[in-house]
PDB file of C-alpha atoms in Angstrom:
ATOM      1  CA  MET A 136      16.813  44.719 -73.464  1.00  0.00           C
ATOM      2  CA  PRO A 137      14.484  47.470 -73.264  1.00  0.00           C
ATOM      3  CA  ALA A 138      10.943  47.354 -73.968  1.00  0.00           C
ATOM      4  CA  ILE A 139      11.044  51.460 -75.528  1.00  0.00           C
ATOM      5  CA  GLU A 140      13.746  52.487 -77.480  1.00  0.00           C
ATOM      6  CA  ALA A 141      14.026  56.016 -78.959  1.00  0.00           C
ATOM      7  CA  HIS A 142      17.318  57.014 -80.173  1.00  0.00           C
ATOM      8  CA  ASN A 143      17.796  60.662 -81.472  1.00  0.00           C
ATOM      9  CA  LEU A 144      13.871  60.506 -83.221  1.00  0.00           C
ATOM     10  CA  THR A 145      13.846  63.537 -85.126  1.00  0.00           C
ATOM     11  CA  LYS A 146      10.229  64.318 -87.228  1.00  0.00           C
ATOM     12  CA  VAL A 147      10.232  67.361 -89.398  1.00  0.00           C
ATOM     13  CA  TYR A 148       7.086  69.164 -90.764  1.00  0.00           C
ATOM     14  CA  ARG A 149       7.761  70.501 -94.754  1.00  0.00           C
ATOM     15  CA  THR A 150       5.317  72.676 -95.474  1.00  0.00           C
ATOM     16  CA  TYR A 151       4.053  74.308 -98.702  1.00  0.00           C
ATOM     17  CA  ARG A 152       4.725  78.141 -98.422  1.00  0.00           C
ATOM     18  CA  LYS A 153       2.433  80.113-100.869  1.00  0.00           C
ATOM     19  CA  GLU A 154       3.055  84.392-101.991  1.00  0.00           C
ATOM     20  CA  ARG A 155       0.007  86.086-102.166  1.00  0.00           C
ATOM     21  CA  GLY A 156      -1.852  86.824-105.151  1.00  0.00           C
ATOM     22  CA  LEU A 157      -1.904  84.938-109.198  1.00  0.00           C
ATOM     23  CA  TRP A 158       1.622  85.880-109.037  1.00  0.00           C
ATOM     24  CA  GLY A 159       2.344  84.626-106.507  1.00  0.00           C
ATOM     25  CA  SER A 160       0.082  81.200-107.575  1.00  0.00           C
ATOM     26  CA  ILE A 161       2.649  80.923-110.840  1.00  0.00           C
ATOM     27  CA  LYS A 162       5.507  80.993-109.413  1.00  0.00           C
ATOM     28  CA  GLY A 163       4.575  78.360-106.652  1.00  0.00           C
ATOM     29  CA  LEU A 164       3.854  76.546-109.822  1.00  0.00           C
ATOM     30  CA  LEU A 165       7.484  77.047-110.954  1.00  0.00           C
ATOM     31  CA  LYS A 166       9.657  77.167-107.374  1.00  0.00           C
ATOM     32  CA  ARG A 167       8.043  76.375-104.332  1.00  0.00           C
ATOM     33  CA  ARG A 168       9.414  77.406-101.085  1.00  0.00           C
ATOM     34  CA  TYR A 169       8.280  75.274 -97.629  1.00  0.00           C
ATOM     35  CA  ASP A 170       8.978  76.461 -94.588  1.00  0.00           C
ATOM     36  CA  GLU A 171       9.978  73.598 -91.707  1.00  0.00           C
ATOM     37  CA  THR A 172       8.918  72.946 -88.214  1.00  0.00           C
ATOM     38  CA  ARG A 173      10.561  70.247 -86.115  1.00  0.00           C
ATOM     39  CA  ALA A 174       7.975  68.637 -84.450  1.00  0.00           C
ATOM     40  CA  ALA A 175      10.381  65.876 -82.444  1.00  0.00           C
ATOM     41  CA  ASP A 176      14.276  66.913 -82.593  1.00  0.00           C
ATOM     42  CA  GLN A 177      16.738  64.248 -81.401  1.00  0.00           C
ATOM     43  CA  VAL A 178      15.105  62.604 -78.579  1.00  0.00           C
ATOM     44  CA  SER A 179      16.642  59.162 -77.122  1.00  0.00           C
ATOM     45  CA  PHE A 180      15.188  57.852 -73.642  1.00  0.00           C
ATOM     46  CA  GLN A 181      15.282  53.650 -72.846  1.00  0.00           C
ATOM     47  CA  ILE A 182      11.897  52.627 -70.627  1.00  0.00           C
ATOM     48  CA  GLU A 183      12.759  49.116 -69.565  1.00  0.00           C
ATOM     49  CA  GLU A 184       9.745  46.004 -69.479  1.00  0.00           C
ATOM     50  CA  GLY A 185       7.236  47.839 -65.587  1.00  0.00           C
ATOM     51  CA  GLU A 186       8.565  51.296 -66.043  1.00  0.00           C
ATOM     52  CA  PHE A 187       5.588  53.941 -64.897  1.00  0.00           C
ATOM     53  CA  VAL A 188       6.686  56.743 -66.738  1.00  0.00           C
ATOM     54  CA  GLY A 189       5.173  60.501 -67.310  1.00  0.00           C
ATOM     55  CA  PHE A 190       5.778  61.836 -70.531  1.00  0.00           C
ATOM     56  CA  LEU A 191       5.744  65.618 -70.124  1.00  0.00           C
ATOM     57  CA  GLY A 192       6.032  69.218 -71.990  1.00  0.00           C
ATOM     58  CA  PRO A 193       4.557  72.289 -72.693  1.00  0.00           C
ATOM     59  CA  ASN A 194       2.175  72.736 -75.582  1.00  0.00           C
ATOM     60  CA  GLY A 195       4.273  71.718 -78.824  1.00  0.00           C
ATOM     61  CA  ALA A 196       7.195  69.938 -77.409  1.00  0.00           C
ATOM     62  CA  GLY A 197       6.787  66.984 -79.512  1.00  0.00           C
ATOM     63  CA  LYS A 198       5.003  64.300 -77.318  1.00  0.00           C
ATOM     64  CA  THR A 199       1.917  63.470 -79.362  1.00  0.00           C
ATOM     65  CA  THR A 200       4.217  63.084 -82.234  1.00  0.00           C
ATOM     66  CA  VAL A 201       6.891  61.246 -80.726  1.00  0.00           C
ATOM     67  CA  LEU A 202       3.804  58.427 -78.888  1.00  0.00           C
ATOM     68  CA  LYS A 203       2.832  58.698 -82.366  1.00  0.00           C
ATOM     69  CA  MET A 204       6.651  57.703 -84.135  1.00  0.00           C
ATOM     70  CA  LEU A 205       6.818  54.726 -81.258  1.00  0.00           C
ATOM     71  CA  SER A 206       3.292  53.656 -82.485  1.00  0.00           C
ATOM     72  CA  GLY A 207       4.372  53.017 -85.854  1.00  0.00           C
ATOM     73  CA  LEU A 208       1.626  55.925 -87.074  1.00  0.00           C
ATOM     74  CA  LEU A 209       4.547  58.100 -88.313  1.00  0.00           C
ATOM     75  CA  ASN A 210       7.584  58.115 -90.092  1.00  0.00           C
ATOM     76  CA  PRO A 211      10.555  59.507 -88.242  1.00  0.00           C
ATOM     77  CA  THR A 212      12.656  61.869 -90.526  1.00  0.00           C
ATOM     78  CA  SER A 213      15.812  60.567 -88.483  1.00  0.00           C
ATOM     79  CA  GLY A 214      16.540  58.669 -86.075  1.00  0.00           C
ATOM     80  CA  ASP A 215      15.914  54.989 -84.450  1.00  0.00           C
ATOM     81  CA  ALA A 216      12.966  52.992 -82.071  1.00  0.00           C
ATOM     82  CA  ARG A 217      12.486  50.258 -80.549  1.00  0.00           C
ATOM     83  CA  VAL A 218       9.599  48.720 -79.070  1.00  0.00           C
ATOM     84  CA  LEU A 219       9.046  45.658 -77.744  1.00  0.00           C
ATOM     85  CA  GLY A 220      11.779  44.748 -80.240  1.00  0.00           C
ATOM     86  CA  PHE A 221      10.367  45.886 -83.120  1.00  0.00           C
ATOM     87  CA  VAL A 222      10.668  48.956 -85.478  1.00  0.00           C
ATOM     88  CA  PRO A 223       7.700  50.665 -84.855  1.00  0.00           C
ATOM     89  CA  TRP A 224       6.374  51.650 -88.286  1.00  0.00           C
ATOM     90  CA  GLU A 225       7.594  48.627 -90.532  1.00  0.00           C
ATOM     91  CA  ARG A 226       3.997  47.871 -88.800  1.00  0.00           C
ATOM     92  CA  ARG A 227       4.629  43.958 -88.787  1.00  0.00           C
ATOM     93  CA  ASN A 228       1.287  42.499 -86.804  1.00  0.00           C
ATOM     94  CA  GLU A 229       3.508  40.408 -84.354  1.00  0.00           C
ATOM     95  CA  MET A 230       4.335  44.127 -82.903  1.00  0.00           C
ATOM     96  CA  LYS A 231      -0.062  45.400 -83.151  1.00  0.00           C
ATOM     97  CA  ARG A 232      -1.127  41.958 -81.664  1.00  0.00           C
ATOM     98  CA  GLN A 233       1.577  43.107 -78.613  1.00  0.00           C
ATOM     99  CA  PHE A 234       1.220  46.595 -78.168  1.00  0.00           C
ATOM    100  CA  SER A 235      -1.745  49.446 -77.531  1.00  0.00           C
ATOM    101  CA  LEU A 236      -1.826  52.903 -77.183  1.00  0.00           C
ATOM    102  CA  LEU A 237      -4.659  55.191 -75.632  1.00  0.00           C
ATOM    103  CA  MET A 238      -4.678  58.744 -76.584  1.00  0.00           C
ATOM    104  CA  GLY A 239      -7.427  61.463 -75.935  1.00  0.00           C
ATOM    105  CA  GLN A 240      -9.688  62.419 -78.039  1.00  0.00           C
ATOM    106  CA  LYS A 241      -9.247  59.602 -79.954  1.00  0.00           C
ATOM    107  CA  ASN A 242     -12.443  56.402 -79.587  1.00  0.00           C
ATOM    108  CA  ALA A 243     -11.931  52.438 -80.730  1.00  0.00           C
ATOM    109  CA  LEU A 244     -15.487  51.974 -79.065  1.00  0.00           C
ATOM    110  CA  TRP A 245     -18.189  52.503 -81.879  1.00  0.00           C
ATOM    111  CA  TRP A 246     -20.260  54.983 -81.054  1.00  0.00           C
ATOM    112  CA  ASP A 247     -23.592  52.987 -82.066  1.00  0.00           C
ATOM    113  CA  LEU A 248     -22.788  49.677 -80.504  1.00  0.00           C
ATOM    114  CA  PRO A 249     -23.006  48.441 -76.772  1.00  0.00           C
ATOM    115  CA  ALA A 250     -19.611  47.734 -75.392  1.00  0.00           C
ATOM    116  CA  GLN A 251     -19.106  44.820 -75.803  1.00  0.00           C
ATOM    117  CA  GLU A 252     -20.368  44.171 -78.988  1.00  0.00           C
ATOM    118  CA  SER A 253     -17.829  46.907 -79.986  1.00  0.00           C
ATOM    119  CA  LEU A 254     -14.882  45.220 -77.978  1.00  0.00           C
ATOM    120  CA  GLU A 255     -16.181  42.256 -80.022  1.00  0.00           C
ATOM    121  CA  LEU A 256     -15.105  44.223 -83.820  1.00  0.00           C
ATOM    122  CA  ASN A 257     -12.005  45.929 -82.606  1.00  0.00           C
ATOM    123  CA  ARG A 258     -11.070  41.835 -81.259  1.00  0.00           C
ATOM    124  CA  ALA A 259     -11.914  40.976 -84.897  1.00  0.00           C
ATOM    125  CA  ILE A 260     -10.187  43.398 -86.801  1.00  0.00           C
ATOM    126  CA  TYR A 261      -7.229  43.022 -85.442  1.00  0.00           C
ATOM    127  CA  GLY A 262      -7.398  39.296 -84.950  1.00  0.00           C
ATOM    128  CA  ILE A 263      -6.497  39.458 -80.959  1.00  0.00           C
ATOM    129  CA  ASP A 264      -7.280  35.481 -79.805  1.00  0.00           C
ATOM    130  CA  ARG A 265     -10.755  34.886 -78.217  1.00  0.00           C
ATOM    131  CA  ASN A 266      -9.163  33.297 -75.196  1.00  0.00           C
ATOM    132  CA  ARG A 267      -7.192  35.990 -74.175  1.00  0.00           C
ATOM    133  CA  PHE A 268      -8.967  38.684 -75.274  1.00  0.00           C
ATOM    134  CA  GLU A 269     -11.892  37.052 -73.235  1.00  0.00           C
ATOM    135  CA  LYS A 270      -9.702  36.489 -70.081  1.00  0.00           C
ATOM    136  CA  VAL A 271      -8.741  40.347 -70.680  1.00  0.00           C
ATOM    137  CA  VAL A 272     -11.966  41.920 -70.930  1.00  0.00           C
ATOM    138  CA  ASP A 273     -13.551  40.115 -68.009  1.00  0.00           C
ATOM    139  CA  GLY A 274     -10.637  41.157 -66.004  1.00  0.00           C
ATOM    140  CA  LEU A 275     -10.624  44.862 -66.583  1.00  0.00           C
ATOM    141  CA  SER A 276     -14.182  45.100 -66.856  1.00  0.00           C
ATOM    142  CA  GLU A 277     -14.740  43.142 -63.281  1.00  0.00           C
ATOM    143  CA  LEU A 278     -11.088  45.941 -61.693  1.00  0.00           C
ATOM    144  CA  LEU A 279     -12.490  49.272 -63.338  1.00  0.00           C
ATOM    145  CA  GLU A 280     -15.718  47.749 -62.091  1.00  0.00           C
ATOM    146  CA  VAL A 281     -17.956  48.535 -65.340  1.00  0.00           C
ATOM    147  CA  ARG A 282     -18.867  44.745 -65.600  1.00  0.00           C
ATOM    148  CA  ASP A 283     -22.531  45.703 -65.876  1.00  0.00           C
ATOM    149  CA  LYS A 284     -22.445  48.202 -68.492  1.00  0.00           C
ATOM    150  CA  MET A 285     -20.486  46.077 -71.062  1.00  0.00           C
ATOM    151  CA  ASN A 286     -23.811  45.579 -73.045  1.00  0.00           C
ATOM    152  CA  VAL A 287     -24.798  49.489 -72.814  1.00  0.00           C
ATOM    153  CA  MET A 288     -24.620  51.836 -76.052  1.00  0.00           C
ATOM    154  CA  VAL A 289     -21.358  53.394 -75.762  1.00  0.00           C
ATOM    155  CA  ARG A 290     -23.190  56.530 -76.490  1.00  0.00           C
ATOM    156  CA  GLU A 291     -24.842  56.192 -73.627  1.00  0.00           C
ATOM    157  CA  LEU A 292     -22.011  55.477 -70.763  1.00  0.00           C
ATOM    158  CA  SER A 293     -20.818  58.652 -68.490  1.00  0.00           C
ATOM    159  CA  LEU A 294     -17.413  59.819 -70.066  1.00  0.00           C
ATOM    160  CA  GLY A 295     -15.881  57.760 -67.389  1.00  0.00           C
ATOM    161  CA  GLU A 296     -17.425  54.569 -67.858  1.00  0.00           C
ATOM    162  CA  ARG A 297     -15.917  55.360 -71.675  1.00  0.00           C
ATOM    163  CA  MET A 298     -12.803  56.128 -70.650  1.00  0.00           C
ATOM    164  CA  LYS A 299     -13.056  53.404 -68.401  1.00  0.00           C
ATOM    165  CA  MET A 300     -13.912  51.234 -72.038  1.00  0.00           C
ATOM    166  CA  GLU A 301     -11.645  52.965 -73.873  1.00  0.00           C
ATOM    167  CA  LEU A 302      -9.104  51.829 -71.355  1.00  0.00           C
ATOM    168  CA  ILE A 303      -9.858  47.841 -72.343  1.00  0.00           C
ATOM    169  CA  ALA A 304      -9.949  48.837 -75.674  1.00  0.00           C
ATOM    170  CA  ALA A 305      -6.238  49.265 -75.825  1.00  0.00           C
TER     171      ALA A 305
END
C-alpha cells in the first residue's frame, strides 16, 4: 500500500464577480456571476513508504493546494486521496497523530514561549504520547544541534534555529 496516493485531485475556487456601481450591486443580488480558478487539475501520483520526493512547479501551479488537500486542510472539488490509509479531509484523529506537514511561512511555535514549552503545548494540543514526544524531541534536538537552545524564547532564536525547531514541531 502506498504511503500517499492521489487520483485525479482537483480543486476549483469560485469567486463572485460583481459588476461596478450601484446597478451592478443590485444585479448581483438577483443573479450572481462567478469566475472559476482551477488551482489543481486532476493530479495523480503515488509515493511509497520510505521514498523521498520533491514537489516542483512554477508559481500558481497548485503545489500548496495539493499539499493542503493531502493534509486535510482543504477538501478537493473532485478526486480521491489516501495518506497512511486515511482520507485526509475526514480529519480523523488517528491520522492527525501520525502525520505532520511543515510549510514555509507557517509557525507551529509560539513566539513568546521558550522552544521546549512551545513544543510541549503542541504535544498537549495534538494529544501526542509523552514518551514518544520526549524520544522524538530528544533525538531531533541532538541531531539538529539545538539541544542547548530548547529553553530560549522562540523570538530570540536565529532563523536557522527557528527552522530547526519548526522541523522538530512537525
